[in-house]
Coordinates of C-alpha atoms and ligand atoms in Angstrom, one line a residue:
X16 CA -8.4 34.1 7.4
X17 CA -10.3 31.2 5.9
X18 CA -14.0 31.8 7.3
X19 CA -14.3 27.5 6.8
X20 CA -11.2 27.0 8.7
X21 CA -12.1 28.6 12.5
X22 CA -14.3 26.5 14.7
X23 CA -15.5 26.8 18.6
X24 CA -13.0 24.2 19.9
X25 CA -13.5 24.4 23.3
X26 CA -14.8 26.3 26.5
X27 CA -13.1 26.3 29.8
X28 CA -14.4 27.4 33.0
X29 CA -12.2 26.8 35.8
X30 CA -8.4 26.6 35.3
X31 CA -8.6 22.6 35.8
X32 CA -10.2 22.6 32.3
X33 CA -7.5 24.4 30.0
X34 CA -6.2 22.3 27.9
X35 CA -2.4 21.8 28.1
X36 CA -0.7 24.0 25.1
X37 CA 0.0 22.5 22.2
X38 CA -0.5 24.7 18.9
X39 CA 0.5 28.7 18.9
X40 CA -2.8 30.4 20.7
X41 CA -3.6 34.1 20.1
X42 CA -5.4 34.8 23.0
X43 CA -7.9 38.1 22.7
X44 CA -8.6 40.2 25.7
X45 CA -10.0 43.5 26.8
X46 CA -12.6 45.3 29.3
X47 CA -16.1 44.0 28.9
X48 CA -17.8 45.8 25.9
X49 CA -14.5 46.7 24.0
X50 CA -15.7 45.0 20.9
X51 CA -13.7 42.0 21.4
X52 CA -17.0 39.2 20.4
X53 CA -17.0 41.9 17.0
X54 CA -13.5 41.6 16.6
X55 CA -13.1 38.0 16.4
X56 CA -15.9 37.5 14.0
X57 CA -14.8 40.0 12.2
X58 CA -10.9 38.5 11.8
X59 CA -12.4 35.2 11.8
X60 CA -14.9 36.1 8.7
X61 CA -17.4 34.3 10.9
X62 CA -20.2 36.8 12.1
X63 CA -22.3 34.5 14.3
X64 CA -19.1 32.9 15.7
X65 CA -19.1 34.8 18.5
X66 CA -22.4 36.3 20.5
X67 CA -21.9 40.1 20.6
X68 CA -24.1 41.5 23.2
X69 CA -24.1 44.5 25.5
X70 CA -24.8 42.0 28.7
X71 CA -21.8 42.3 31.1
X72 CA -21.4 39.3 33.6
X73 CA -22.1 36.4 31.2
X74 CA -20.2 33.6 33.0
X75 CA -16.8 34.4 32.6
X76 CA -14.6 31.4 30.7
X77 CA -12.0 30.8 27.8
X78 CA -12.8 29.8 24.4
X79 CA -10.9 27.9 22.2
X80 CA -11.2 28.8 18.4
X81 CA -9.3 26.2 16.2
X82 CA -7.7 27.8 13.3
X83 CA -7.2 25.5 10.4
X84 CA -4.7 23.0 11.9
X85 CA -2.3 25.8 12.9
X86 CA -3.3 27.0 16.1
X87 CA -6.1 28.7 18.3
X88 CA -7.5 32.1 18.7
X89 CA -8.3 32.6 22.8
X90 CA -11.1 34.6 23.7
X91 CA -10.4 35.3 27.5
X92 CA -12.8 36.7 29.8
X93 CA -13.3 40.9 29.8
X94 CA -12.6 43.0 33.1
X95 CA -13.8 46.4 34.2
X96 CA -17.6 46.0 35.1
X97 CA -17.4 48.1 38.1
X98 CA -20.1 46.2 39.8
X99 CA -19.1 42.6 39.8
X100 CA -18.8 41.1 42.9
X101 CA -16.0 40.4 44.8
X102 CA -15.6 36.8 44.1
X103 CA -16.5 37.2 40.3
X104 CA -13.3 39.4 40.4
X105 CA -11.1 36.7 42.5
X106 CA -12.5 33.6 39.9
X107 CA -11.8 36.2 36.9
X108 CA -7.9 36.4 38.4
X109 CA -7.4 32.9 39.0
X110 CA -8.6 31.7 35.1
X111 CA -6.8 34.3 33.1
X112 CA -3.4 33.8 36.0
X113 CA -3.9 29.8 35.1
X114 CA -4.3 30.6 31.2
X115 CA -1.2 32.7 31.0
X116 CA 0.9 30.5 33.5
X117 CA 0.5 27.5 31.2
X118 CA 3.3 29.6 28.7
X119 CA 1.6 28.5 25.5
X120 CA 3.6 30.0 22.5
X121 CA 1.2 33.2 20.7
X122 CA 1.0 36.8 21.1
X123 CA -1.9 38.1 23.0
X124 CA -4.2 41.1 21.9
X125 CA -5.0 43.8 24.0
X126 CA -8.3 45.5 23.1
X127 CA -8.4 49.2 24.3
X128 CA -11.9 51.5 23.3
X129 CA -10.2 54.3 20.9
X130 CA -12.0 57.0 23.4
X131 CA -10.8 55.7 26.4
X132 CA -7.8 56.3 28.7
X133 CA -6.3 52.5 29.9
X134 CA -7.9 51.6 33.0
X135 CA -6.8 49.2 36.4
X136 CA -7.4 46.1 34.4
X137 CA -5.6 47.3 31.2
X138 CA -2.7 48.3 32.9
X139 CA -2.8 44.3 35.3
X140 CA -3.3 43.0 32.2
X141 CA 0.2 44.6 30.0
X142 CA 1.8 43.7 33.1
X143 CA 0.6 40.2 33.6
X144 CA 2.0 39.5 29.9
X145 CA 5.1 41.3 31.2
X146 CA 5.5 39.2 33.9
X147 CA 4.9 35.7 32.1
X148 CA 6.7 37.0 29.8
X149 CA 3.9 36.8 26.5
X150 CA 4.5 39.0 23.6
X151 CA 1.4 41.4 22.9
X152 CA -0.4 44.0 20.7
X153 CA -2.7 46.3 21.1
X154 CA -5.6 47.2 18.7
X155 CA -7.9 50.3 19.2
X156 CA -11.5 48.9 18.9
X157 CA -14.1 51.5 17.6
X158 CA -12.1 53.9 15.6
X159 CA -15.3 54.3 13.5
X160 CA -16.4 56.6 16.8
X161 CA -13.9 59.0 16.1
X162 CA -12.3 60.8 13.4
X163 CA -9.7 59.4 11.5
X164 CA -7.5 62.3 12.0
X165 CA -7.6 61.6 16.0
X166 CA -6.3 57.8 15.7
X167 CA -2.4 59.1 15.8
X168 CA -2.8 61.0 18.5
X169 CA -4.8 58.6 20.7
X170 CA -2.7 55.4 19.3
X171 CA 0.6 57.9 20.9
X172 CA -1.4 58.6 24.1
X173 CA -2.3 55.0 24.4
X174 CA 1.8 53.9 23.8
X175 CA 2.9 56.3 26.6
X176 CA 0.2 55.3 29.1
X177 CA 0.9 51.8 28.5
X178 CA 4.7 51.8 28.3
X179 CA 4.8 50.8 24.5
X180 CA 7.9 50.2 22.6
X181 CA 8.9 51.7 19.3
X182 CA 7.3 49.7 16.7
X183 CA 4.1 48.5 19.0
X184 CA 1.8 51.1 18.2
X185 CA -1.7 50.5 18.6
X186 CA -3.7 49.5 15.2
X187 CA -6.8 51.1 15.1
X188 CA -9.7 48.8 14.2
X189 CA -13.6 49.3 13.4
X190 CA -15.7 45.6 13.4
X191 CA -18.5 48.5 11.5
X192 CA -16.3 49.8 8.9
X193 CA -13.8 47.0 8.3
X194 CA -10.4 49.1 9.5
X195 CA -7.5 47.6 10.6
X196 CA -9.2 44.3 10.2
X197 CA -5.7 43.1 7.5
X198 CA -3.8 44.8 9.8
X199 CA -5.2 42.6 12.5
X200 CA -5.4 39.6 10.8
X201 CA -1.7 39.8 9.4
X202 CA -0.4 40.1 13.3
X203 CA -2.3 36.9 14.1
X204 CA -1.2 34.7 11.3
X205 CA 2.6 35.8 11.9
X206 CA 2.0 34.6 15.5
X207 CA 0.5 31.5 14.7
X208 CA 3.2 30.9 12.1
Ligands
LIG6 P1 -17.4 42.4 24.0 O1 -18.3 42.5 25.2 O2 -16.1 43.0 24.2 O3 -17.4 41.1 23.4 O4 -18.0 43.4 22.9 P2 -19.0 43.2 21.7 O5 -18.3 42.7 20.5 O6 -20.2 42.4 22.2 O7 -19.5 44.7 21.4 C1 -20.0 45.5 22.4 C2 -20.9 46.6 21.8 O8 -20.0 47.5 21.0 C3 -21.9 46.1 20.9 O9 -23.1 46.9 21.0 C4 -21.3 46.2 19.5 O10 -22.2 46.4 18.5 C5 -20.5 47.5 19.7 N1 -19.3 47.5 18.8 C6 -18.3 46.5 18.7 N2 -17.4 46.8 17.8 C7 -17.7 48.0 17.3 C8 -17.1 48.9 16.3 O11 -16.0 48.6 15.7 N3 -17.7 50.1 16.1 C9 -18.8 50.5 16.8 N4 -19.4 51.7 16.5 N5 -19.4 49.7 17.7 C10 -18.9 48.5 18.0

């Protein structure tokens, strides 16, 4: 995508502060550390558009990432640091429930590690989109960690464990060596077509 063309929009907190939908939104989520700050740099040509950074527990919110005048790429708020409070896990539910309940139009992307099996908040999250009914694909992050020869494999694990259709397998995608990023940029232009 044009690197000019993405810029930080907005940054929501609380549900009271998503916007109401307008434009298609891709909306970009995965356990905390996945490589999902990586990825949308990476998609968005942008390096420093996101902060990458190993710190789990940043306050948890939505950002908004204009694209051009066609829609918005949503970073939503990872999941899975085991030791987050309880009522960091109850405010995490209640923003990315109030994001998807608003219906905007946009598939979402599901981050999954390549060397990891899908976990509690993987499996809420495919069937959250199930339930409100938001189209998805999933993207293997890291695929530089293993060999190339292991991505079929894991990307057919990955479509049994999480209930995949034919046609939905998982791309694999490095943010080091610059795999899969077409592949990922291609699915997020159709949906913001
Ligand atoms: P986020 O917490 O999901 O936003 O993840 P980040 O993008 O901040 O990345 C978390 C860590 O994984 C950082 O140390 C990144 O440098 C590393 N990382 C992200 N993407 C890749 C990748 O494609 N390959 C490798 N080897 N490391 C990555």
């Amino acid at each position: 995508m044009k690197p000019v063309s993405a810029r930080l929009e907005r940054v929501c907190v609380t549900p009271s502060q998503l916007p109401a939908p307008t434009l298609p939104e891709v909306a970009v989520i995965g356990r905390s550390n996945v490589g999902k700050s990586s990825l949308i740099n990476a998609v968005l040509g942008r390096r420093g558009l996101m902060r990458v950074s190993n710190t789990p527990g940043r306050t948890q919110s939505v950002i908004f990432v204009g694209v051009g005048e066609r829609g918005y790429v949503v970073d939503l708020p990872g999941y899975g640091f085991a030791r987050a409070p309880r009522a960091a896990r109850a405010a995490w539910g209640r923003l990315v429930e109030a994001y998807l309940v608003r219906g905007a139009r946009g598939a979402a992307c599901l981050l999954m590690d390549v060397r990891r099996e899908p976990g509690e908040g993987d499996l809420m999250m495919v069937d959250y989109f199930r339930q409100y009914g938001r189209p998805f694909f999933v993207v293997m992050t890291k695929a530089d960690k293993v060999s190339r020869g292991e991505w079929k494999p894991r990307a057919q694990a990955l479509s049994k464990a999480l209930d995949l259709g034919p046609g939905e397998s998982p791309i694999p995608f490095s943010a080091v060596s610059g795999e899969g990023v077409k592949n990922v940029v291609k699915k997020i232009e159709e949906s913001l077509a």
